[in-house]
mmCIF file of C-alpha atoms and ligand atoms in Angstrom:
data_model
loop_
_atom_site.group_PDB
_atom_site.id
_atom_site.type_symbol
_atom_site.label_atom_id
_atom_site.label_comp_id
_atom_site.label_asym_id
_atom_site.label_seq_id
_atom_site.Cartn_x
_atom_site.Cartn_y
_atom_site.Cartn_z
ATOM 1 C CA UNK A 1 0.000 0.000 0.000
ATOM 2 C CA UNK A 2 1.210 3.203 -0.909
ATOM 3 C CA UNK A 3 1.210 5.798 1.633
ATOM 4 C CA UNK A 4 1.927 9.459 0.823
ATOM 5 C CA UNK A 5 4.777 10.717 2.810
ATOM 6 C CA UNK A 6 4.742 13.476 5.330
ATOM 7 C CA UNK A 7 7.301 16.114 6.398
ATOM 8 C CA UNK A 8 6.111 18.567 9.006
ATOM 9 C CA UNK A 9 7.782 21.411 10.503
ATOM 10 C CA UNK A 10 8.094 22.331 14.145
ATOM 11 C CA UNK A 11 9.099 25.277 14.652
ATOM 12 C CA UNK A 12 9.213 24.669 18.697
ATOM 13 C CA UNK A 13 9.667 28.035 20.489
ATOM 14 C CA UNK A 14 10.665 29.806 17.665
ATOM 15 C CA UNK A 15 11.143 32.122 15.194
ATOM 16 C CA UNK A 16 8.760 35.541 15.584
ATOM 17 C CA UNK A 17 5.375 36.308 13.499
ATOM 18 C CA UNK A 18 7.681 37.971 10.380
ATOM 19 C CA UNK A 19 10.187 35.311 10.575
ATOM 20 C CA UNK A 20 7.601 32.727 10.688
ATOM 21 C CA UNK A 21 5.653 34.459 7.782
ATOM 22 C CA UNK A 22 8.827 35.094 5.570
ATOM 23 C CA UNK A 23 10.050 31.344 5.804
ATOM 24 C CA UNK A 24 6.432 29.886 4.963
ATOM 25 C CA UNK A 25 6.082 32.583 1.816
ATOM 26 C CA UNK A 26 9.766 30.946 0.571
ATOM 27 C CA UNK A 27 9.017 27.479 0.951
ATOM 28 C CA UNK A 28 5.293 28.372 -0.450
ATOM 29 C CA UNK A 29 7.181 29.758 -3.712
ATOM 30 C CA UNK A 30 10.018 27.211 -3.890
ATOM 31 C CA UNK A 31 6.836 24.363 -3.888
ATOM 32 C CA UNK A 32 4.670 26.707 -6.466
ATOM 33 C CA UNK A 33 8.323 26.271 -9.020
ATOM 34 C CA UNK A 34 8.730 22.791 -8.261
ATOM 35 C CA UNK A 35 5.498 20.649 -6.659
ATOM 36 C CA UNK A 36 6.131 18.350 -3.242
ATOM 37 C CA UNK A 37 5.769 14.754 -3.756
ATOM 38 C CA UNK A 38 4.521 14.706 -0.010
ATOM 39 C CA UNK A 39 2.221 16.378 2.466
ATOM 40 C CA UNK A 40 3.874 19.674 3.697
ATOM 41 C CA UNK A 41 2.642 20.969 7.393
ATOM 42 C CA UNK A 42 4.307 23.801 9.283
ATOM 43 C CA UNK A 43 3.587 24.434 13.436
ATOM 44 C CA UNK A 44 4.398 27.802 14.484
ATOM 45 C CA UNK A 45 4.154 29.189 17.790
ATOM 46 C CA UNK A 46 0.379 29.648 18.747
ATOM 47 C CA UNK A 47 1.197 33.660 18.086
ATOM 48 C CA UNK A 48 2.344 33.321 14.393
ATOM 49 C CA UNK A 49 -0.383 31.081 13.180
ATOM 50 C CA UNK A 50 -2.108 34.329 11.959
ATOM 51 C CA UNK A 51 1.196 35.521 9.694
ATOM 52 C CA UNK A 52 1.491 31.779 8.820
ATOM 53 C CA UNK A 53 -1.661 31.396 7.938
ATOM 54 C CA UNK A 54 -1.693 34.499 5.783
ATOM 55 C CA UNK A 55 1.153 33.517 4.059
ATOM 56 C CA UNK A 56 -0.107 29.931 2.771
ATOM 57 C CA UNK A 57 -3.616 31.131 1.756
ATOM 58 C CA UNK A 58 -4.492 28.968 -1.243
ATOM 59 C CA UNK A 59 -1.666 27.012 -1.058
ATOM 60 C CA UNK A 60 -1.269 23.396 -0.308
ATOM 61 C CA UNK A 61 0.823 23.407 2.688
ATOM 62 C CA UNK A 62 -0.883 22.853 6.341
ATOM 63 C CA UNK A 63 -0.664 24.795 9.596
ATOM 64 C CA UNK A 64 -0.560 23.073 12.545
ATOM 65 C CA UNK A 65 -0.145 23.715 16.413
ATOM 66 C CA UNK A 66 2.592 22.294 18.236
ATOM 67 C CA UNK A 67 0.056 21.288 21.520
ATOM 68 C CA UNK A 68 -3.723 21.064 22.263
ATOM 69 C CA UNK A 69 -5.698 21.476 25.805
ATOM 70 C CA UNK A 70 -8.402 18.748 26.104
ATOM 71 C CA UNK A 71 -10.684 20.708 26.638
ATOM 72 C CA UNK A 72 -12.682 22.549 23.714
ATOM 73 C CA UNK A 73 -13.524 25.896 26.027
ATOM 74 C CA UNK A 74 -13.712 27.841 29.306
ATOM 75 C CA UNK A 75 -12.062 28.828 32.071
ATOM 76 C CA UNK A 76 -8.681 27.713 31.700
ATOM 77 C CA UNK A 77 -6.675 30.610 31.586
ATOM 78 C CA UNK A 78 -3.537 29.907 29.121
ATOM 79 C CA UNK A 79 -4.680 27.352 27.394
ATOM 80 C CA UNK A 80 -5.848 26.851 23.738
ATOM 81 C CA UNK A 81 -8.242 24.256 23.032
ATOM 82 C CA UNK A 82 -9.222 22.579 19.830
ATOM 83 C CA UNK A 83 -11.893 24.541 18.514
ATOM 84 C CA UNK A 84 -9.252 28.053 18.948
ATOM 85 C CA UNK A 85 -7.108 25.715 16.236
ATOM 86 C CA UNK A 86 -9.442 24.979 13.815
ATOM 87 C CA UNK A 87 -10.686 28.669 13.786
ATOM 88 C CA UNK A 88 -6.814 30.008 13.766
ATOM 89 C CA UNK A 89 -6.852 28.043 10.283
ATOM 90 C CA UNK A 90 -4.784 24.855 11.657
ATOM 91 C CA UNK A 91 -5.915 21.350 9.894
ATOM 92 C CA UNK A 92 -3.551 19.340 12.200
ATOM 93 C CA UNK A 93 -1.656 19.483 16.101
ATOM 94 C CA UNK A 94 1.523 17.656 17.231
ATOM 95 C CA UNK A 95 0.405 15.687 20.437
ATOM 96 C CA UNK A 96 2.849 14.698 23.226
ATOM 97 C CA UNK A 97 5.967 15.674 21.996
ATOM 98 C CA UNK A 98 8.745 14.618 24.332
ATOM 99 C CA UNK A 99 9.271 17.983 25.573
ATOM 100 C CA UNK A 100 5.728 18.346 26.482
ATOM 101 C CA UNK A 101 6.509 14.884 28.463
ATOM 102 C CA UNK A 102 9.877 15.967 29.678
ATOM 103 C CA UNK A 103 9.774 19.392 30.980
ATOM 104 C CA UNK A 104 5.659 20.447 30.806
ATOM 105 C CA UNK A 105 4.861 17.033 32.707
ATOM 106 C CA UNK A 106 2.819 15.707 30.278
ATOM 107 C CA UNK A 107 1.861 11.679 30.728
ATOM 108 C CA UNK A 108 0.430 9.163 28.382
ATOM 109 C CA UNK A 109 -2.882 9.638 30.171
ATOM 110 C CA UNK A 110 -2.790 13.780 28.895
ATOM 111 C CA UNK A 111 -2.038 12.825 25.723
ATOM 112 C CA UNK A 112 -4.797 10.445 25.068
ATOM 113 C CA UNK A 113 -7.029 13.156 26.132
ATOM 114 C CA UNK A 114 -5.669 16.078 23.500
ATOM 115 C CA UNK A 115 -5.362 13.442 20.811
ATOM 116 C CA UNK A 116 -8.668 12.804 21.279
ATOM 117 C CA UNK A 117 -9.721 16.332 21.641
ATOM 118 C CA UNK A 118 -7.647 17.094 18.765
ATOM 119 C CA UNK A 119 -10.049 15.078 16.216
ATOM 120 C CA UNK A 120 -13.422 15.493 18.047
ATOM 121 C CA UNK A 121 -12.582 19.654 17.392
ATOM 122 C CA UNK A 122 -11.427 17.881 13.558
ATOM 123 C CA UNK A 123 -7.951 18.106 13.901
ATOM 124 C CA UNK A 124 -5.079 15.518 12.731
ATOM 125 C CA UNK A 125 -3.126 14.665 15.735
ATOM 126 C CA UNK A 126 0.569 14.135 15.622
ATOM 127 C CA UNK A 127 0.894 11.541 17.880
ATOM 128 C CA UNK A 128 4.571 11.335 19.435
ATOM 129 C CA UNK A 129 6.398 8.869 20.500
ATOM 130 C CA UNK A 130 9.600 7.832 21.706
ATOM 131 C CA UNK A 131 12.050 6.055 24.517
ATOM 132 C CA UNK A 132 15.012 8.201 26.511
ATOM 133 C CA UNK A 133 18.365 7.012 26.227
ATOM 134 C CA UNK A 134 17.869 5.004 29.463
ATOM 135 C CA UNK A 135 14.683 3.455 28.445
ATOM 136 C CA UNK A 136 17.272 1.761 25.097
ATOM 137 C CA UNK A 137 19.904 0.882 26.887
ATOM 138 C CA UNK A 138 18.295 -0.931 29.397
ATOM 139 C CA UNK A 139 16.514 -3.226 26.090
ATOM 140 C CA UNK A 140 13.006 -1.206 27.096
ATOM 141 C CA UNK A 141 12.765 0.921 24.064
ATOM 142 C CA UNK A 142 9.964 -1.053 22.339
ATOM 143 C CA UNK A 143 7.919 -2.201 24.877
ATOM 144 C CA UNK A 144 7.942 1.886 26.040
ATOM 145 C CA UNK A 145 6.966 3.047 22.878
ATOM 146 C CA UNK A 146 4.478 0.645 22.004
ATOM 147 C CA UNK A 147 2.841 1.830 25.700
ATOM 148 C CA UNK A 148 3.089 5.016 24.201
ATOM 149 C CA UNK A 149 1.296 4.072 21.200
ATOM 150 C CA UNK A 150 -1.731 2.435 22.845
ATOM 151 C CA UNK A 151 -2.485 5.251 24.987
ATOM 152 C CA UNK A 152 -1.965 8.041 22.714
ATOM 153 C CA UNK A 153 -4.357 6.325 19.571
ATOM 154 C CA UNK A 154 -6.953 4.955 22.412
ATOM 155 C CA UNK A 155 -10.166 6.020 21.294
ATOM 156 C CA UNK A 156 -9.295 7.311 17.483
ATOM 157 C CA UNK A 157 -10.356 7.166 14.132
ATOM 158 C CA UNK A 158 -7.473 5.231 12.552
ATOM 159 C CA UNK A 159 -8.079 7.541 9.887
ATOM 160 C CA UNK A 160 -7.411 10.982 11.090
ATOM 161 C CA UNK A 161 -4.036 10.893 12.557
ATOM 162 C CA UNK A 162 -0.447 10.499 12.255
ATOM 163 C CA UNK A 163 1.977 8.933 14.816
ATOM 164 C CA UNK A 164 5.703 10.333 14.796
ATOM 165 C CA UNK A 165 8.390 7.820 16.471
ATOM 166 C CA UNK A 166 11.080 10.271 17.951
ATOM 167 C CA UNK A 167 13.829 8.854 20.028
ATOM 168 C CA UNK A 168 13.914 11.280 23.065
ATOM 169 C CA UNK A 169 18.190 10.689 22.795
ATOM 170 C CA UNK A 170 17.887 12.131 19.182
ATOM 171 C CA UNK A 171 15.862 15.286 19.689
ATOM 172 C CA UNK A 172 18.244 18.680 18.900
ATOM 173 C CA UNK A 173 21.581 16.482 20.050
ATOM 174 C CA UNK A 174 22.603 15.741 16.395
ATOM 175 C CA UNK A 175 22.376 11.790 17.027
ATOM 176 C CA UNK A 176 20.134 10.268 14.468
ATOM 177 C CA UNK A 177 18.138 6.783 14.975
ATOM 178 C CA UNK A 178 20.049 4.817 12.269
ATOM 179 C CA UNK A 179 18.106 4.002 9.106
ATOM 180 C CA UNK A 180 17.631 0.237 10.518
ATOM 181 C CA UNK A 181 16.692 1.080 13.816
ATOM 182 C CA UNK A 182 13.998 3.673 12.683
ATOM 183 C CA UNK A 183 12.563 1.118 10.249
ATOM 184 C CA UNK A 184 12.740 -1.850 13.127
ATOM 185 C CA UNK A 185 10.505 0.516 15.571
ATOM 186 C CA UNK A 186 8.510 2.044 12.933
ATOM 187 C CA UNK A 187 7.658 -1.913 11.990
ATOM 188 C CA UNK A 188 6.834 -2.917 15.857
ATOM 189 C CA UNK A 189 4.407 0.423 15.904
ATOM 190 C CA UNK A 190 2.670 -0.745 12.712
ATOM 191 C CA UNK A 191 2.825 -4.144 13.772
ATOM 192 C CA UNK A 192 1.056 -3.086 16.967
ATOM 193 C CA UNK A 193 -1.765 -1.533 15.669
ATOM 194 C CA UNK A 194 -5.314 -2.795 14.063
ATOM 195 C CA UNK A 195 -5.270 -5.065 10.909
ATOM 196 C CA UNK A 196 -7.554 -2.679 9.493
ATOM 197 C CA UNK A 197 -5.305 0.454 9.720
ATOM 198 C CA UNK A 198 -2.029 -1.313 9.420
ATOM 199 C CA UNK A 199 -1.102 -0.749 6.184
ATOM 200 C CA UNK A 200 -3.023 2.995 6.487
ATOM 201 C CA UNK A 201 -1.204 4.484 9.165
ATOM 202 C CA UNK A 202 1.575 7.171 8.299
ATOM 203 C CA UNK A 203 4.543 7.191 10.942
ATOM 204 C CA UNK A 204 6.728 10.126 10.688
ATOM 205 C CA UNK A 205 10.560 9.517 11.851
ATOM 206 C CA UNK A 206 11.982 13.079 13.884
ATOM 207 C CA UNK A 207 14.779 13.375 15.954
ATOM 208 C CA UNK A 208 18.034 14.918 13.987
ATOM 209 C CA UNK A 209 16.563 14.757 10.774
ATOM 210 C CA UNK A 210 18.621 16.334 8.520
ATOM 211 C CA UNK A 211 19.006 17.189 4.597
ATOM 212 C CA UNK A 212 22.208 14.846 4.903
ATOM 213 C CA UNK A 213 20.420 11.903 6.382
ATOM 214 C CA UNK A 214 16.564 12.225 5.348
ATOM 215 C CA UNK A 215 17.214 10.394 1.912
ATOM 216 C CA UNK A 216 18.253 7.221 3.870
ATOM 217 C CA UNK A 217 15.349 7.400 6.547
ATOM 218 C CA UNK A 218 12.676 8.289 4.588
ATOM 219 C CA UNK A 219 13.523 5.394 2.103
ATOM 220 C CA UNK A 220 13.206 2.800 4.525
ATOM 221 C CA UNK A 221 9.487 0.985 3.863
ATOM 222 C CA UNK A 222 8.073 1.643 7.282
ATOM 223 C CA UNK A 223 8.985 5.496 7.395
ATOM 224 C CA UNK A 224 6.683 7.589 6.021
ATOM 225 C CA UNK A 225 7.517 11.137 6.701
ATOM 226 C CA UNK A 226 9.691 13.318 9.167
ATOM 227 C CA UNK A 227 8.829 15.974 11.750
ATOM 228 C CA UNK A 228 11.837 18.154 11.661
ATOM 229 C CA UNK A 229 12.867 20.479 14.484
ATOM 230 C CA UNK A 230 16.664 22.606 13.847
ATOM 231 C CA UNK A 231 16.321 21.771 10.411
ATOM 232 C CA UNK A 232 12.779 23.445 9.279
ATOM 233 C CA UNK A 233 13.733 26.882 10.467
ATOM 234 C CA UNK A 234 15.624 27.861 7.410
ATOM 235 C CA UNK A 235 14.320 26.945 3.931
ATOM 236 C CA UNK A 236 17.999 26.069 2.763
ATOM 237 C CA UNK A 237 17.481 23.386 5.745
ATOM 238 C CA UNK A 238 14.630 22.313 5.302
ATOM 239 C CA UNK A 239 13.695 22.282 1.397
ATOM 240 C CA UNK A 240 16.055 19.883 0.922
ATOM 241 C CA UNK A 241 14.259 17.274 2.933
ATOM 242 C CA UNK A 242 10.662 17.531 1.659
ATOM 243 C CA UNK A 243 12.589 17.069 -1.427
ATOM 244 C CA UNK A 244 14.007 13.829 -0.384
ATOM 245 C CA UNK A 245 10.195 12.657 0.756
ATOM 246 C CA UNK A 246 8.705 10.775 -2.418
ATOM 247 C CA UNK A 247 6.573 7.688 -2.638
HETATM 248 P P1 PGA B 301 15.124 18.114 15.846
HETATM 249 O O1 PGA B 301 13.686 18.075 16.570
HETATM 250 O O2 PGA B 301 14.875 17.882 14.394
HETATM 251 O O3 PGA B 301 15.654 19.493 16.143
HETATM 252 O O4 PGA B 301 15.919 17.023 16.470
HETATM 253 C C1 PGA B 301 12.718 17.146 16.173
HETATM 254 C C2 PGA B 301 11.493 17.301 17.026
HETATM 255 O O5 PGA B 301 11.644 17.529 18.232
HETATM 256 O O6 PGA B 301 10.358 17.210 16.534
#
């Protein structure tokens, strides 16, 4: 089954409404000269979604949000909930990213709830997953992220989301997830889930990714797309890999 890849941009706590603007109107022109062979999706910081937005009008690339509250409205001061997504023009919303587990406190139990929240408001989630360095040395890495897995799609349409594998030790450090090990846990996530969706499911690869090294991932069977931190904030960066994203 063919699955069209994915690369999405997060942006993390970066880049400022014009910055954010000026690199979506490049990559918007360099895909007008020369058409994707994937799915293109950028996640600003909640506060440039407007200028991003603006600047892909008409365009085929995606806005999403780089985290979700689960719930859709009221009085929780700070927090952006579904619904506020949808209506600041975002289509899809990265879910449980390791720093949201790491440093915001975020468990698998949280994340099941803004996945979920994310597609009853009729967002994609971007489900992540991914051990720590501890969790793979001590042989744990699978049986963590297929925990991760279970509780984070609990409850979903098969359907509507994406799940990105990220190996925590390969987040901003440089280390990559060698080709073979990214296609040996992307297999065990697929493996784990429903018969029905097995073959549907698209599972990004992020951690590292790099134009140097996204060729090799993304041509692995298993890995169908990359969310891409360092590397999407500068279109010479990050062109390079939705380039190397084809069928
Ligand atoms: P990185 O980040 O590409 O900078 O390693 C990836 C991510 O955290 O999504």
């Amino acid at each position: 089954m063919s699955r069209r890849p994915v690369v999405a941009g997060n942006f993390k706590m970066n880049l400022l409404a014009e910055e954010a603007r000026a690199l979506a109107s490049s990559l918007r022109a360099a895909l007008v000269a020369e058409p994707a062979s994937c799915d293109v999706v950028l996640a600003p910081v909640y506060t440039s979604l407007h200028a991003v937005r603006e600047a892909l009008e008409g365009s085929s690339i995606a806005l999403a949000a780089q985290d979700v509250h689960f719930e859709d409205g009221g009085a929780f001061t700070g927090a952006v909930g579904a619904p506020f997504l949808v209506d600041a023009g975002c289509t899809y919303v990265i879910v449980g990213h390791s720093e949201r587990r790491q440093l915001f406190g975020e468990r698998d139990a949280d994340v099941q709830k803004k996945a979920q929240a994310a597609q009853r408001g009729g967002l994609v989630p971007i489900v992540c997953v991914g051990e720590t360095l501890e969790e793979r040395e001590a042989g744990r890495a699978e049986e963590v992220v297929l925990s991760q897995v279970k509780a984070g799609l609990e409850g979903l349409d098969l359907d509507r989301v994406l799940v990105a594998y990220e190996p925590v030790w390969a987040i901003g450090t440089g280390r990559t997830a060698s080709p073979d090990d990214a296609q040996a846990m992307h297999a065990a996530i697929r493996g784990s889930l429903s018969a029905a969706f097995r073959d549907k499911v698209r599972i990004l690869y992020g951690g590292s990714v790099k134009a140097d090294n996204a060729a090799a991932l993304l041509g692995r069977p298993d890995v169908d797309g990359a969310l891409v931190g360092g590397a999407s904030l500068k279109t010479e960066s990050f062109l390079p890999i939705i380039r190397a994203a084809k069928h």
